[in-house]
PDB file of C-alpha atoms and ligand atoms in Angstrom:
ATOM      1  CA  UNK A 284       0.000   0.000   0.000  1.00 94.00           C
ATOM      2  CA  UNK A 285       1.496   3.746  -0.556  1.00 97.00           C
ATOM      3  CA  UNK A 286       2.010   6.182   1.365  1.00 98.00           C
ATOM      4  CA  UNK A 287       0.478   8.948  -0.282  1.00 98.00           C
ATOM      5  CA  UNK A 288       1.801  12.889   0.233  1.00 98.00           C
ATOM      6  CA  UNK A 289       0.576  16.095   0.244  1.00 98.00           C
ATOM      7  CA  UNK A 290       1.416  18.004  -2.847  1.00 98.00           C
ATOM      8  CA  UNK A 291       0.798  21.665  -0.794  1.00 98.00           C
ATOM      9  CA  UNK A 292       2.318  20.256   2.157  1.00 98.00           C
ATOM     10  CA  UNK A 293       4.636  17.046   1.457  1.00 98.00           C
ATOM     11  CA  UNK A 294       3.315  15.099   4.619  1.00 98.00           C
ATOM     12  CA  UNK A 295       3.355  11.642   4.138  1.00 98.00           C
ATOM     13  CA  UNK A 296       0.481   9.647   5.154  1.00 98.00           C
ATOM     14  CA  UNK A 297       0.113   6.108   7.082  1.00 98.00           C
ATOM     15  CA  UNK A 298       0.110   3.578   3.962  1.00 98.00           C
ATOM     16  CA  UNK A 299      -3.283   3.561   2.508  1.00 98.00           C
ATOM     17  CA  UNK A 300      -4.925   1.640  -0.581  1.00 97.00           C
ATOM     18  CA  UNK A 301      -6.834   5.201  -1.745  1.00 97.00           C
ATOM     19  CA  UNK A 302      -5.689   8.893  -0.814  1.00 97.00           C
ATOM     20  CA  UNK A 303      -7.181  10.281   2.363  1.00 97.00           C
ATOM     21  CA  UNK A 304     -10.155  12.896   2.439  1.00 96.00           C
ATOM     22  CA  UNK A 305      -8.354  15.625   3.097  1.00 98.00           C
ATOM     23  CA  UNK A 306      -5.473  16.773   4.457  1.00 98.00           C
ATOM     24  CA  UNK A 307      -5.458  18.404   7.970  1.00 98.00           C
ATOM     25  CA  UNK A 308      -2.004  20.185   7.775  1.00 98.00           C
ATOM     26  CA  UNK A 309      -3.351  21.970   4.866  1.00 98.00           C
ATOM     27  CA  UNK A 310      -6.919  22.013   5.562  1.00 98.00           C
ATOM     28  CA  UNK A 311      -5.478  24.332   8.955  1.00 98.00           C
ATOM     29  CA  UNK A 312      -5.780  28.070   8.971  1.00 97.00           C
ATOM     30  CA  UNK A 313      -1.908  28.018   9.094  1.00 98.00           C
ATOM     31  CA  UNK A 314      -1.627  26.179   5.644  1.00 97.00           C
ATOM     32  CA  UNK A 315      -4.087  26.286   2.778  1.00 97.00           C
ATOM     33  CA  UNK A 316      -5.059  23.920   0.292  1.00 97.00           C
ATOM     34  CA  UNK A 317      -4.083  24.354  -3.289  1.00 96.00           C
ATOM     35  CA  UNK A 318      -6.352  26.505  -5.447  1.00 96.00           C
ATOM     36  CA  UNK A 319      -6.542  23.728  -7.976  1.00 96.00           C
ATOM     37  CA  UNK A 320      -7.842  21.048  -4.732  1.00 97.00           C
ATOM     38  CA  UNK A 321      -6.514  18.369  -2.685  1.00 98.00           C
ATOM     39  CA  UNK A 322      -3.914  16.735  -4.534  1.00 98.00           C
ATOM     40  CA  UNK A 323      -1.478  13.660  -3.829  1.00 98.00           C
ATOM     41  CA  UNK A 324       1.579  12.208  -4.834  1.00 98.00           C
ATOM     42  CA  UNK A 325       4.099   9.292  -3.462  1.00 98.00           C
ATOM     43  CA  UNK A 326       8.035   9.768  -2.651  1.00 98.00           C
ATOM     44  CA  UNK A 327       8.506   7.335  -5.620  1.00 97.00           C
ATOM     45  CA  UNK A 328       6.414   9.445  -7.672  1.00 98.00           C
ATOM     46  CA  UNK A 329       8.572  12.921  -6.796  1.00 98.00           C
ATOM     47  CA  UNK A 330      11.543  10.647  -6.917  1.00 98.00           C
ATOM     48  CA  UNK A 331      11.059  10.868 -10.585  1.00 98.00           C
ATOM     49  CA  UNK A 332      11.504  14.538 -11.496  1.00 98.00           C
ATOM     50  CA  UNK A 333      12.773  15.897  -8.107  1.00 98.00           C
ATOM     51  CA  UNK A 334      16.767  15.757  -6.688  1.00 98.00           C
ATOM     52  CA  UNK A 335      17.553  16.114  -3.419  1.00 98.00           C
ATOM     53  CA  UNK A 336      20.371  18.973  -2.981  1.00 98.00           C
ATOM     54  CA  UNK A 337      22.945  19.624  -0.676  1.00 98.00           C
ATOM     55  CA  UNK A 338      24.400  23.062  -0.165  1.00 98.00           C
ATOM     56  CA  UNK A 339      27.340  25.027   2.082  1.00 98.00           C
ATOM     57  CA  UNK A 340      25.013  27.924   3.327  1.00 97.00           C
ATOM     58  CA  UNK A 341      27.816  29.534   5.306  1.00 97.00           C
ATOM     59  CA  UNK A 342      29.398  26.861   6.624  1.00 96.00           C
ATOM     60  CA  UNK A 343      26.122  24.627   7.332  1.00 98.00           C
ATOM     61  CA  UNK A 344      24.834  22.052   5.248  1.00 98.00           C
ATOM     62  CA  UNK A 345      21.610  22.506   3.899  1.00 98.00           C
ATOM     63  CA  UNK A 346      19.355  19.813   2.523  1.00 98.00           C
ATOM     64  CA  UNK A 347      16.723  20.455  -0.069  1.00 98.00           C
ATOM     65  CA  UNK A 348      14.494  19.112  -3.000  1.00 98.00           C
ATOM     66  CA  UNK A 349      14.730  20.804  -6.811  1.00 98.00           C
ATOM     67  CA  UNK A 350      12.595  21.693  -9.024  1.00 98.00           C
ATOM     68  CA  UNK A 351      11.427  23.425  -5.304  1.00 96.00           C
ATOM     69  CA  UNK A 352       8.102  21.053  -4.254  1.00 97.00           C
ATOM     70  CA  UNK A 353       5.390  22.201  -1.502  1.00 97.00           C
ATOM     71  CA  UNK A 354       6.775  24.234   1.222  1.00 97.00           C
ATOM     72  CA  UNK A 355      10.069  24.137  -0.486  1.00 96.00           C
ATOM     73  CA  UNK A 356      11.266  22.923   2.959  1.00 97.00           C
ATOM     74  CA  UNK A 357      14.862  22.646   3.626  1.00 97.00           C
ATOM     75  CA  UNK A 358      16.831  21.171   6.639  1.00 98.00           C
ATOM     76  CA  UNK A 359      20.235  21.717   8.305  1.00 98.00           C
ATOM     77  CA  UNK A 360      22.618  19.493   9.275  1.00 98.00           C
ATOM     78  CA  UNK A 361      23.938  20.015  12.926  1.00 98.00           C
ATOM     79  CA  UNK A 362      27.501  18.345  12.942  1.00 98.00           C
ATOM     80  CA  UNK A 363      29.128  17.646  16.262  1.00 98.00           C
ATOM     81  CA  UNK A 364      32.110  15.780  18.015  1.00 97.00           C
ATOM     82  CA  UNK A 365      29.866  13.201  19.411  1.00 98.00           C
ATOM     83  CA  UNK A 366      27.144  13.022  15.803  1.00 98.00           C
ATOM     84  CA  UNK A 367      25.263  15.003  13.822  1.00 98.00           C
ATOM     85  CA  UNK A 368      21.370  15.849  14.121  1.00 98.00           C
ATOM     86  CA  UNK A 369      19.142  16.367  10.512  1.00 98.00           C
ATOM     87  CA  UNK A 370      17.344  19.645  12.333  1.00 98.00           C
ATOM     88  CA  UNK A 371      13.713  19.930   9.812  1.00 98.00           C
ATOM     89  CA  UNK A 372      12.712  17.370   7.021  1.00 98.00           C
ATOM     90  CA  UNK A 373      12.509  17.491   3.369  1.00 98.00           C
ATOM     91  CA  UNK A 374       9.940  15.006   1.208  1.00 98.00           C
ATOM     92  CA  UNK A 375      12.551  13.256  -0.812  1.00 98.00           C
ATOM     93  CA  UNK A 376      15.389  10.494   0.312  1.00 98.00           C
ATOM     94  CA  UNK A 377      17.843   9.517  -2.179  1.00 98.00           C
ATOM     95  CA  UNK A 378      20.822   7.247  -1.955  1.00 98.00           C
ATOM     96  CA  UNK A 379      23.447   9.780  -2.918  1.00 98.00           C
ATOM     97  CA  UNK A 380      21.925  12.338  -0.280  1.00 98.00           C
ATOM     98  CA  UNK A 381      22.414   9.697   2.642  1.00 98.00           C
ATOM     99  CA  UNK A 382      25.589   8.684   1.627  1.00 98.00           C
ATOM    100  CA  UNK A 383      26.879  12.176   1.270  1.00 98.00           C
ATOM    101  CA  UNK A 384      25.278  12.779   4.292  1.00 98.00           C
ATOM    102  CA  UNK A 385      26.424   9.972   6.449  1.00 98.00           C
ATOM    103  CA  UNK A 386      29.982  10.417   4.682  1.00 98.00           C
ATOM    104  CA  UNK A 387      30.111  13.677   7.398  1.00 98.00           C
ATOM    105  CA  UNK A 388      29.604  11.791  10.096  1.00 98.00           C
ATOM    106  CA  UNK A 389      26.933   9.348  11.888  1.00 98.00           C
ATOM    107  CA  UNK A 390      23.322  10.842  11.755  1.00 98.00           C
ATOM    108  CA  UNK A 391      22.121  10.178  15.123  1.00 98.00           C
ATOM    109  CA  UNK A 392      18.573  12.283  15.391  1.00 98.00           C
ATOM    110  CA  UNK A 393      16.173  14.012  13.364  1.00 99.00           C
ATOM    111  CA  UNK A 394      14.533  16.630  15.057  1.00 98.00           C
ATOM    112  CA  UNK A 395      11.679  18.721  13.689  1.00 98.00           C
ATOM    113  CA  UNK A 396       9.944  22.371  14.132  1.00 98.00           C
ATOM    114  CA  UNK A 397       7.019  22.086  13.645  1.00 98.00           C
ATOM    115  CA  UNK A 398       4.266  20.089  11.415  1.00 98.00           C
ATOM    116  CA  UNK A 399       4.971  22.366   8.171  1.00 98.00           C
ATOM    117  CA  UNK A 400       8.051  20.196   8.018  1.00 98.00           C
ATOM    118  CA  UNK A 401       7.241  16.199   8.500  1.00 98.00           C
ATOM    119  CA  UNK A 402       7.715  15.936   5.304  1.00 98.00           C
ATOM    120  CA  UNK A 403       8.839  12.439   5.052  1.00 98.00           C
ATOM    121  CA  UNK A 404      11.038  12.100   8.626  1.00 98.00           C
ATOM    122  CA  UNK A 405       9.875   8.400   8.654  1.00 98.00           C
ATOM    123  CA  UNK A 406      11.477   7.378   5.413  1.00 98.00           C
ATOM    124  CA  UNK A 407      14.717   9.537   6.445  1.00 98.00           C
ATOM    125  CA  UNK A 408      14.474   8.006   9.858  1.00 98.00           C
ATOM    126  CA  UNK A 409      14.714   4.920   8.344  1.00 98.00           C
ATOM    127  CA  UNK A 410      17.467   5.214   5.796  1.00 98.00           C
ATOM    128  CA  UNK A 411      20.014   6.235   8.306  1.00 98.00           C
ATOM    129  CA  UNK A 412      18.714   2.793  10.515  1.00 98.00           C
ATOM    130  CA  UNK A 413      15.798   3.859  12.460  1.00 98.00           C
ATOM    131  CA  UNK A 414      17.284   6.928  14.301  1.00 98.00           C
ATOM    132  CA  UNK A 415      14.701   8.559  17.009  1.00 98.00           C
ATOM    133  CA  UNK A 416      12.858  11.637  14.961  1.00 99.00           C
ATOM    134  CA  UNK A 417      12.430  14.159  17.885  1.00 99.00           C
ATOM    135  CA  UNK A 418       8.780  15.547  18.030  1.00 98.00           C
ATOM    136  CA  UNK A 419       7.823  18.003  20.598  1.00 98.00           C
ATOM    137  CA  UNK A 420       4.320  16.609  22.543  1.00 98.00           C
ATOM    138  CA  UNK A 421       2.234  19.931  21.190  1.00 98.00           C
ATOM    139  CA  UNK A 422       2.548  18.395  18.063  1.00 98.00           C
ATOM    140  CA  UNK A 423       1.500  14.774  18.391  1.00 98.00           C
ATOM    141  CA  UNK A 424      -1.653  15.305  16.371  1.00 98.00           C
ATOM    142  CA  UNK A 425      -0.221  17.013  13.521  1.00 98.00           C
ATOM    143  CA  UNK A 426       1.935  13.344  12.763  1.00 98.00           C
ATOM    144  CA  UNK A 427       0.033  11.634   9.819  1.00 98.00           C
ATOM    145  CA  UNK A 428       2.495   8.347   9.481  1.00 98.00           C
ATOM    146  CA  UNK A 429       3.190   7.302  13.054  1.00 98.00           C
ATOM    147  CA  UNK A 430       5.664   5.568  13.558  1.00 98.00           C
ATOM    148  CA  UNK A 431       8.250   3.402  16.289  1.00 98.00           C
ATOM    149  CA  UNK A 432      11.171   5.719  15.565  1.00 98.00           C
ATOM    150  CA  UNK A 433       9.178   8.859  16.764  1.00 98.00           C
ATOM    151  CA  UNK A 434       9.927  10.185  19.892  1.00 98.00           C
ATOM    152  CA  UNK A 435       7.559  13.002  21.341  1.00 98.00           C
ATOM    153  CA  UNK A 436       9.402  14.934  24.457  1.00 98.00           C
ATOM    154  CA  UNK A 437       8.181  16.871  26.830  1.00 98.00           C
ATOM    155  CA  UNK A 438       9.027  20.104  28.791  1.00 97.00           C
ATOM    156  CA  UNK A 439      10.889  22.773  27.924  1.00 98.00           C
ATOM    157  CA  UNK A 440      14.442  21.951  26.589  1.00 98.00           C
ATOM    158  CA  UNK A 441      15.811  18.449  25.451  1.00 98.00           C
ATOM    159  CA  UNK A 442      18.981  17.833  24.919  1.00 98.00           C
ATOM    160  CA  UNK A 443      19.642  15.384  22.567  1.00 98.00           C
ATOM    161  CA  UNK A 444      23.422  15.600  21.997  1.00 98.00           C
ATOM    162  CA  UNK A 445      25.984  16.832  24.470  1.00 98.00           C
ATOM    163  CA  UNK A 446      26.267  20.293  21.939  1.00 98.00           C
ATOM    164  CA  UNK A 447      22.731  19.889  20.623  1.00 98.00           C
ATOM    165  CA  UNK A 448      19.713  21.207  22.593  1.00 98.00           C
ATOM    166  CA  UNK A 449      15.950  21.420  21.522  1.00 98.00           C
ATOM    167  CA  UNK A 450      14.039  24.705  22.503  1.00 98.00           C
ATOM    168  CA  UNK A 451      10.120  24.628  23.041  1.00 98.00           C
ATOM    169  CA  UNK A 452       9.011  27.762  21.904  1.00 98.00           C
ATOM    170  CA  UNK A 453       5.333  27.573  20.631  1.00 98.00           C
ATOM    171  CA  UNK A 454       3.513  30.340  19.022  1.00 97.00           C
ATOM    172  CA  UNK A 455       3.159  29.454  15.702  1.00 97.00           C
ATOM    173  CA  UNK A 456       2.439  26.039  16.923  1.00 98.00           C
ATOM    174  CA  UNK A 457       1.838  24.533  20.166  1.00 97.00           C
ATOM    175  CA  UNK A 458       4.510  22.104  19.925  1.00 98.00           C
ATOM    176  CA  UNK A 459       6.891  24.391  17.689  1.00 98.00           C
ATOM    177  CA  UNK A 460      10.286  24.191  18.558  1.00 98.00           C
ATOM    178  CA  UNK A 461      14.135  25.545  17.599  1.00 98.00           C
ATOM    179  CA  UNK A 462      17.111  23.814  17.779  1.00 98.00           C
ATOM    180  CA  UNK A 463      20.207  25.181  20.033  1.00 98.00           C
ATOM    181  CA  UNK A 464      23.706  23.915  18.279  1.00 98.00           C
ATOM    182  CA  UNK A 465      26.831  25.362  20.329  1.00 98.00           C
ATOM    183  CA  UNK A 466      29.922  25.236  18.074  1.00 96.00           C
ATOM    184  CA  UNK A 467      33.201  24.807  19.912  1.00 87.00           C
ATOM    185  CA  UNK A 468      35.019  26.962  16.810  1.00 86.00           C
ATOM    186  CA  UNK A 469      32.640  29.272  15.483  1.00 91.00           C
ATOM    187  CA  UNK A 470      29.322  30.785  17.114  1.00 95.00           C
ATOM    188  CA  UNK A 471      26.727  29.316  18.845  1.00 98.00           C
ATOM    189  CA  UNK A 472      23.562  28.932  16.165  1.00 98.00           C
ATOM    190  CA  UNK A 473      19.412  28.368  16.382  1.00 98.00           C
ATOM    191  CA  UNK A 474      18.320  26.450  13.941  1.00 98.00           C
ATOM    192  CA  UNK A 475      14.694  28.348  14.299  1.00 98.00           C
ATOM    193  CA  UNK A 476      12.507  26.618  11.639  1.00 97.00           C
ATOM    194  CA  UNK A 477       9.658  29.052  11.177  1.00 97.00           C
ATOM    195  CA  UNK A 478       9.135  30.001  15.203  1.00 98.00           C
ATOM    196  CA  UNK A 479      11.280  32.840  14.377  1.00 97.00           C
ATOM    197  CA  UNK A 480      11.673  33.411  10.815  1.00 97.00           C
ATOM    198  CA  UNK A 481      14.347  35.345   9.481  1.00 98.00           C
ATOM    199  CA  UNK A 482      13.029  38.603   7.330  1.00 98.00           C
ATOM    200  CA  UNK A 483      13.834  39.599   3.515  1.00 97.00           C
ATOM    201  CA  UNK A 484      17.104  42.084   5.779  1.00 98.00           C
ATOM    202  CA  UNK A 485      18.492  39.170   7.410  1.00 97.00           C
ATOM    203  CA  UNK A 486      18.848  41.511  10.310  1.00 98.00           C
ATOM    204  CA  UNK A 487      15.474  40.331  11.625  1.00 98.00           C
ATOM    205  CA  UNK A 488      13.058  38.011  12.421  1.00 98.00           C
ATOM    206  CA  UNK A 489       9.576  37.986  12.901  1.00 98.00           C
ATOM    207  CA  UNK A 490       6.599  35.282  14.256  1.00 98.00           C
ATOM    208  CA  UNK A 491       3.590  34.430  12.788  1.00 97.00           C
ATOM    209  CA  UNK A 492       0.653  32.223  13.117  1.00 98.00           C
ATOM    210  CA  UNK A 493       0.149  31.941   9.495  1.00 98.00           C
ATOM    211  CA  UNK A 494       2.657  32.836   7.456  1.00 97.00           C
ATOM    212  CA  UNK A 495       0.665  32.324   3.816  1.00 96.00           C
ATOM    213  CA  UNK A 496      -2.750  33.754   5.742  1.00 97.00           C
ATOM    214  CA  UNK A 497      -0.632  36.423   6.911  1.00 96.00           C
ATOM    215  CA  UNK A 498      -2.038  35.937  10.531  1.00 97.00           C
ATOM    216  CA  UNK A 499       0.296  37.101  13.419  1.00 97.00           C
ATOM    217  CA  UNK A 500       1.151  36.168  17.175  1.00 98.00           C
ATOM    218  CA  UNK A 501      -0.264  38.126  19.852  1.00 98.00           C
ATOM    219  CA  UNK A 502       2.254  39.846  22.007  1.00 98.00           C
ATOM    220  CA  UNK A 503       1.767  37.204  24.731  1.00 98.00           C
ATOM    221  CA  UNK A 504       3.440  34.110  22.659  1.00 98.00           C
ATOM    222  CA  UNK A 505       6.033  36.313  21.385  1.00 98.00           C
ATOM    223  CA  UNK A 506       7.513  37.141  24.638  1.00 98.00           C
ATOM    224  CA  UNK A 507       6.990  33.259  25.292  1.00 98.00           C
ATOM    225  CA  UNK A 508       9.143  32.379  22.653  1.00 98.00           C
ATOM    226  CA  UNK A 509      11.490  35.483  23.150  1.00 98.00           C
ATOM    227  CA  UNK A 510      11.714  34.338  27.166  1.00 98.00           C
ATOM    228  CA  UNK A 511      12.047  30.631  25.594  1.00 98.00           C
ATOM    229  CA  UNK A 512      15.503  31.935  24.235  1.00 98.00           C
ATOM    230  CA  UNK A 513      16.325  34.227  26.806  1.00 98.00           C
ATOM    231  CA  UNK A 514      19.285  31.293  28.533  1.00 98.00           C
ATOM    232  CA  UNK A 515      21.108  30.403  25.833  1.00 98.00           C
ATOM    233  CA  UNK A 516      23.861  32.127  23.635  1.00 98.00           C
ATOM    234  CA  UNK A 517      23.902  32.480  19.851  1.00 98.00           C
ATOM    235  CA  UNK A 518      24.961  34.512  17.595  1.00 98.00           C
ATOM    236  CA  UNK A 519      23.790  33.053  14.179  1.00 98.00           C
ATOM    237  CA  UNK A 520      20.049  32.590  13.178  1.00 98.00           C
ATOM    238  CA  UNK A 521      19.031  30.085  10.269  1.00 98.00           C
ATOM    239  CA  UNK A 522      15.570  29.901  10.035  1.00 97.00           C
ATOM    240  CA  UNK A 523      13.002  27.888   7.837  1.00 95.00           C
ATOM    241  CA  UNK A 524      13.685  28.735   3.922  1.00 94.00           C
ATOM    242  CA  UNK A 525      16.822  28.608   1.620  1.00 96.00           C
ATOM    243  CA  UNK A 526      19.677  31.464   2.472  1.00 96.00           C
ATOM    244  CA  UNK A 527      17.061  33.203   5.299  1.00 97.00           C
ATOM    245  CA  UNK A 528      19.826  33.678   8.049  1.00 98.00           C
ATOM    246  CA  UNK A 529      21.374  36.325  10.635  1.00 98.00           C
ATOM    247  CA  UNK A 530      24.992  35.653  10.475  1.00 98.00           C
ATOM    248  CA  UNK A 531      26.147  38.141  13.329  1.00 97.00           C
ATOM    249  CA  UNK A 532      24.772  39.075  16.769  1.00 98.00           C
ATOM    250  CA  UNK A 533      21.756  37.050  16.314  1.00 98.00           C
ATOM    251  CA  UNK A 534      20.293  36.544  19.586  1.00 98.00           C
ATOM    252  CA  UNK A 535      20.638  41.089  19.885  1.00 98.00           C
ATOM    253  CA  UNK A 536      19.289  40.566  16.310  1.00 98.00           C
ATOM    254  CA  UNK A 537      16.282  38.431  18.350  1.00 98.00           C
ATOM    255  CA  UNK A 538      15.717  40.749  20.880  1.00 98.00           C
ATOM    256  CA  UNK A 539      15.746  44.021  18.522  1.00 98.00           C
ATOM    257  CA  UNK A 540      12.891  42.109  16.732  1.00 98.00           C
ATOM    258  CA  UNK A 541      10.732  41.280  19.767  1.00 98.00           C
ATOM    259  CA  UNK A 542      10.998  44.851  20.455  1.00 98.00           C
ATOM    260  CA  UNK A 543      10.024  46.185  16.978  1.00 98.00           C
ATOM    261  CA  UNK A 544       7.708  43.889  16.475  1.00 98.00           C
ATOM    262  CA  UNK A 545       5.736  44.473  20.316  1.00 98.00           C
ATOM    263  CA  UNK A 546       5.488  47.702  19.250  1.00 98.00           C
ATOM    264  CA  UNK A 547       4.021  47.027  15.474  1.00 97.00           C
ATOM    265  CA  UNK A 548       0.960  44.983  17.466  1.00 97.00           C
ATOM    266  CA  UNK A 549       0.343  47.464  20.464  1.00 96.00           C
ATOM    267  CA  UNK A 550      -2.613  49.707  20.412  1.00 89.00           C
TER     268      UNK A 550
HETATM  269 ZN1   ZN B 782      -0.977  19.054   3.300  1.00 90.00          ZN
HETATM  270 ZN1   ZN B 783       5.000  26.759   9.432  1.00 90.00          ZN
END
């Protein structure tokens, strides 16, 4: 049976002899569903016309999908002494992409945002041998394939490698989440997904609750997020999308934003 996908979204679904109804990522106010309707595809299908890419953005390694599919998710490879962590989740596993990958070092975790990037985790989960896919709680009923490998944590940090820690933030989701990497050589970085997303200055970041509905977060989940952050040193920001990152003073580039951004909302 496939597992069919999400064209708007690229969730894959529990294995399934006809499509599902609908899909609830999409069908959300955060999402929307494609003007044209519902539509589906497989990995196999996408396999067929789609590469997946990898890419130096500044000295991390980004992972994405051409001709750009869905979200256009891309994730980020945290490399450390003790393993690497695949931080977000693109639709597409190929051969080449896991050997390149694994060629950098063992891939010990996936860890994931927020819903808008499941993707296919399972498949990637299983192509580097069943590693854990870390899945804050808030999000347990955004996960369309369950799956062994998944592991939903609680509270509000996690580490999950000595140098690798996960953040819950919420806001744009209940469960959404950011990824704390310290570097021993270069600067700390948060690996933000979409909680904070990094703005068209790259001096900036701002928080949403729908991003394509244009919907934002009250004042009240930003300063969640903002005192989310508030223990932990950074200075580079890489959120959700291709080359959207704060390079320099990132966690004063953080706070600046709160501020501008508190006062944008206020009455
Ligand atoms: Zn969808
Ligand atoms: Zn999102």
């Amino acid at each position: 049976m496939p597992h069919f996908m999400c064209v708007q979204c690229a969730v894959q679904f529990a294995a399934s002899d006809s499509p599902p109804s609908s899909c609830p990522i999409c069908s959300d106010p955060r999402q929307y569903v494609r003007w044209a309707g519902q539509a589906w595809t497989t990995m196999e299908e996408l396999g067929r016309d789609h590469a997946v890419v990898l890419r130096d953005e500044d000295g991390i390694l980004s992972i994405g999908v051409e001709p750009a599919f869905a979200i256009g998710q891309r994730a980020l490879l945290a490399e450390t002494a003790d393993g690497n962590v695949l931080w977000d989740c693109v639709p597409l596993v190929s051969d080449e992409a896991v050997a390149a990958l694994t060629a950098r070092g063992k891939v010990k975790a996936i860890a994931i945002s927020h819903p808008h990037f499941f993707s296919a985790i399972v498949e990637w989960s299983r192509a580097f041998g069943n590693i854990p896919v870390y899945i804050h709680e808030g999000n347990r009923p955004w996960v369309m394939r369950p799956d062994p490998a998944i592991v939903f944590w609680t509270g509000e940090t996690k580490a999950i490698l000595p140098d690798v820690t996960l953040i819950h933030c919420g806001g744009h989701f209940d469960g959404s989440s950011v990824c704390h990497w310290r570097r021993r050589d270069k600067s700390n970085v948060v690996l933000a997904g979409d909680t904070l997303q990094v703005v068209m200055d790259r001096k900036h970041v701002s928080f949403m609750y729908s991003y394509p509905n244009a919907v934002p977060l009250n004042a009240r989940a930003v300063k969640c997020i903002a005192g989310a952050l508030e223990s932990f040193d950074y200075g580079q920001v890489y959120s959700a999308f291709w080359n959207m990152r704060i390079l320099a003073d990132g966690k004063g580039a953080v706070a600046r934003s709160v501020e501008r951004y508190l006062t944008a909302i206020a009455d």
